[in-house]
């Protein structure tokens, strides 16, 4: 089945550091990928929709200059958390739909970001 | 806007059946999903159903959809300790759209 790979799985860094997270579709092309954020013991909240070859669409309340998204190819989207602060500590998960009719969304394994 | 609700917690004994319920508000929901999340891990797609279906069975998993009541359920037969996890119900209008998730149901399976 469709596989989505996300790296890194865990990041611990100091406040002020910028962190890049990669999301790859391994066996299919994805014109659209999604980035979600999950706080402890909470559900997933959509942050932004990543569109190949164009600007990402951000949800209300998500700072586009804080969370930079680049979708330069049909198999790769990156999320960069710029100048991260402790309140950015969270679990970030990407997803993508396979090509074809009625393909469900598959998720990466997530990236746990801890800002000290 | 769309809203998806689930009960927060379910405890069952090993070998029993588990039934996790979900309700949604968007009558345009066409695709309904069940995902499993183990501690510290990402989401694993368990199964999904389209709104033109009433039931879908896949090994130990049975999904029932009552479109009139906007109610979705996931039944796990012969529940095992390895089934302990958080189960998320999610919906979308089309496969290409982002999903709206429920709050998740924590399933605890007691030996």
Coordinates of C-alpha atoms in Angstrom, one line a residue:
Chain A
X1 CA 0.0 0.0 0.0
X2 CA 0.9 3.7 -0.1
X3 CA 3.6 4.7 2.3
X4 CA 4.5 8.1 3.6
X5 CA 7.9 8.6 5.2
X6 CA 8.6 11.4 7.7
X7 CA 11.9 12.5 9.0
X8 CA 13.3 13.1 11.6
X9 CA 11.2 11.2 14.1
X10 CA 12.5 13.1 17.1
X11 CA 14.2 16.5 17.5
X12 CA 15.4 18.2 20.6
X13 CA 17.0 21.6 20.2
X14 CA 17.5 24.9 21.8
X15 CA 15.1 27.9 21.6
X16 CA 15.8 30.0 18.5
X17 CA 16.8 27.0 16.3
X18 CA 15.1 26.4 13.0
X19 CA 14.0 22.8 12.4
X20 CA 13.1 21.2 9.0
X21 CA 10.8 18.2 8.8
X22 CA 10.6 16.2 5.6
X23 CA 7.6 14.3 4.3
X24 CA 8.0 11.9 1.4
X25 CA 5.5 9.8 -0.5
X26 CA 7.5 6.7 -1.3
X27 CA 5.5 4.8 -3.9
X28 CA 3.2 7.4 -5.3
X29 CA 3.1 11.0 -6.4
X30 CA 1.2 13.5 -4.2
X31 CA 0.2 16.9 -5.6
X32 CA -1.2 17.7 -2.2
X33 CA 0.1 16.9 1.3
X34 CA -1.2 18.0 4.6
X35 CA 0.6 19.0 7.8
X36 CA -1.1 18.4 11.1
X37 CA -0.1 19.2 14.7
X38 CA -1.0 17.2 17.7
X39 CA -0.6 18.4 21.3
X40 CA -0.4 15.8 24.1
X41 CA -3.6 13.9 24.6
X42 CA -5.4 15.9 21.9
X43 CA -6.5 15.3 18.4
X44 CA -4.8 16.3 15.2
X45 CA -5.4 19.8 14.0
X46 CA -4.7 20.8 10.4
X47 CA -2.0 23.4 10.1
X48 CA -1.7 23.8 6.3
X49 CA -2.2 22.2 2.9
X50 CA 1.0 21.8 0.9
X51 CA 0.5 22.2 -2.9
X52 CA 3.1 21.0 -5.3
X53 CA 4.5 24.0 -7.3
X54 CA 2.5 26.6 -5.5
X55 CA 2.1 28.3 -2.1
X56 CA 0.8 26.4 0.8
X57 CA -2.7 27.2 2.2
X58 CA -2.6 27.9 5.9
X59 CA -5.4 27.4 8.4
X60 CA -6.6 30.3 10.5
X61 CA -4.2 31.1 13.3
X62 CA -1.2 29.4 11.8
X63 CA 1.7 31.8 11.1
X64 CA 3.0 31.2 7.6
X65 CA 6.2 33.0 8.4
X66 CA 6.7 30.7 11.4
X67 CA 5.9 27.5 9.6
X68 CA 7.5 27.5 6.2
X69 CA 6.2 24.9 3.8
X70 CA 7.9 23.9 0.5
X71 CA 6.5 21.3 -1.8
X72 CA 9.1 21.4 -4.6
X73 CA 8.4 17.9 -6.1
X74 CA 5.5 15.4 -6.3
X75 CA 7.1 13.3 -3.6
X76 CA 8.4 15.7 -1.1
X77 CA 7.0 18.4 1.2
X78 CA 9.0 20.1 3.9
X79 CA 7.9 22.0 7.0
X80 CA 10.4 24.3 8.6
X81 CA 9.7 25.6 12.1
X82 CA 11.6 28.9 12.1
X83 CA 13.2 30.3 15.3
X84 CA 11.4 27.6 17.4
X85 CA 10.3 28.3 20.9
X86 CA 9.1 26.0 23.7
X87 CA 5.5 26.6 22.8
X88 CA 6.2 25.1 19.4
X89 CA 7.0 21.8 21.0
X90 CA 4.5 19.3 19.6
X91 CA 4.0 16.3 17.5
X92 CA 3.9 17.2 13.8
X93 CA 2.4 14.7 11.3
X94 CA 2.1 14.8 7.5
X95 CA -0.2 13.0 5.3
X96 CA -0.8 12.4 1.6
X97 CA -3.4 10.8 -0.6
X98 CA -2.4 8.2 -3.1
X99 CA -3.2 8.8 -6.8
X100 CA -6.3 7.3 -8.3
X101 CA -10.0 7.4 -7.4
X102 CA -11.0 7.1 -3.7
X103 CA -7.6 6.8 -2.3
X104 CA -7.4 7.3 1.5
X105 CA -4.9 9.5 3.2
X106 CA -1.8 7.9 4.6
X107 CA 0.2 9.4 7.4
X108 CA 3.8 9.6 8.2
X109 CA 5.1 8.4 11.6
X110 CA 5.3 11.9 12.9
X111 CA 8.0 14.1 14.3
X112 CA 8.2 14.9 18.0
X113 CA 9.7 18.3 18.4
X114 CA 11.0 19.4 21.8
X115 CA 12.3 22.9 22.2
X116 CA 14.3 23.6 25.3
Chain B
X1 CA -18.1 23.7 10.1
X2 CA -17.4 20.1 10.4
X3 CA -17.4 18.5 13.8
X4 CA -16.5 14.9 14.8
X5 CA -17.1 13.5 18.2
X6 CA -16.0 10.4 20.0
X7 CA -16.2 9.1 23.5
X8 CA -12.8 9.5 25.3
X9 CA -12.3 6.1 26.8
X10 CA -13.2 2.5 26.5
X11 CA -12.1 -0.5 28.6
X12 CA -12.7 -4.1 27.6
X13 CA -11.3 -7.5 28.6
X14 CA -9.1 -9.5 26.3
X15 CA -11.2 -11.7 24.0
X16 CA -14.3 -9.5 24.2
X17 CA -15.5 -7.3 21.3
X18 CA -14.9 -3.5 21.4
X19 CA -17.2 -1.0 19.8
X20 CA -16.0 2.5 19.3
X21 CA -18.5 5.1 18.3
X22 CA -18.3 8.3 16.4
X23 CA -20.7 11.0 15.3
X24 CA -20.2 13.7 12.7
X25 CA -22.2 16.7 11.7
X26 CA -21.3 17.4 8.1
X27 CA -23.9 15.8 5.9
X28 CA -21.5 16.1 2.9
X29 CA -19.0 13.8 4.6
X30 CA -18.3 11.2 2.0
X31 CA -15.2 9.4 3.3
X32 CA -15.0 8.2 6.8
X33 CA -11.9 6.7 8.3
X34 CA -10.6 4.9 11.4
X35 CA -7.0 5.4 12.4
X36 CA -5.0 3.8 15.2
X37 CA -2.3 5.6 17.1
X38 CA 0.0 3.9 19.5
X39 CA 1.9 5.9 22.1
X40 CA 4.5 8.1 20.5
X41 CA 3.7 6.9 17.0
X42 CA 2.0 8.2 13.9
X43 CA -1.4 7.2 12.6
X44 CA -2.0 3.8 11.1
X45 CA -5.0 3.6 8.7
X46 CA -7.2 0.8 9.8
X47 CA -10.1 1.0 7.5
X48 CA -12.3 3.5 5.7
X49 CA -15.8 3.5 4.3
X50 CA -17.6 5.6 1.7
X51 CA -21.0 7.2 2.4
X52 CA -22.7 4.9 -0.1
X53 CA -21.9 1.9 2.1
X54 CA -23.6 0.7 5.2
X55 CA -21.0 -1.8 6.4
X56 CA -17.5 -2.9 5.7
X57 CA -15.7 -5.8 7.2
X58 CA -12.0 -6.6 7.2
X59 CA -10.8 -9.5 9.3
X60 CA -11.5 -8.5 12.9
X61 CA -12.7 -5.0 12.1
X62 CA -16.3 -4.2 11.2
X63 CA -17.3 -0.6 10.3
X64 CA -21.0 0.3 10.4
X65 CA -22.3 3.6 9.0
X66 CA -25.7 5.1 9.7
X67 CA -25.8 8.0 7.4
X68 CA -29.2 9.2 8.5
X69 CA -28.0 9.6 12.1
X70 CA -24.4 10.5 11.0
X71 CA -23.1 7.7 13.2
X72 CA -20.0 5.6 12.6
X73 CA -18.8 2.7 14.6
X74 CA -15.8 0.4 14.7
X75 CA -16.1 -3.0 16.1
X76 CA -13.0 -5.0 16.9
X77 CA -13.7 -8.7 17.4
X78 CA -11.6 -10.8 19.8
X79 CA -9.9 -7.7 21.2
X80 CA -6.2 -8.3 22.1
X81 CA -3.8 -6.4 24.4
X82 CA -2.0 -5.2 21.2
X83 CA -5.2 -3.4 20.3
X84 CA -4.7 -1.0 23.2
X85 CA -4.2 2.4 21.5
X86 CA -6.1 5.6 20.6
X87 CA -8.5 5.3 17.8
X88 CA -9.4 8.3 15.7
X89 CA -12.5 8.7 13.6
X90 CA -12.0 11.2 10.7
X91 CA -14.0 12.4 7.8
X92 CA -13.6 14.3 4.6
X93 CA -15.8 15.3 1.7
X94 CA -13.3 14.2 -0.9
X95 CA -10.1 12.1 -0.8
X96 CA -8.0 15.1 -1.7
X97 CA -9.1 17.2 1.2
X98 CA -7.7 17.4 4.7
X99 CA -9.4 15.3 7.3
X100 CA -11.4 16.5 10.3
X101 CA -10.6 14.3 13.3
X102 CA -12.5 13.3 16.4
X103 CA -10.9 13.7 19.8
X104 CA -9.8 10.0 19.8
X105 CA -11.0 7.1 21.9
X106 CA -8.4 5.5 24.2
X107 CA -9.0 1.7 24.2
X108 CA -7.7 -0.1 27.1
X109 CA -7.6 -3.9 26.9
X110 CA -7.3 -5.7 30.2
X111 CA -5.8 -9.2 30.2

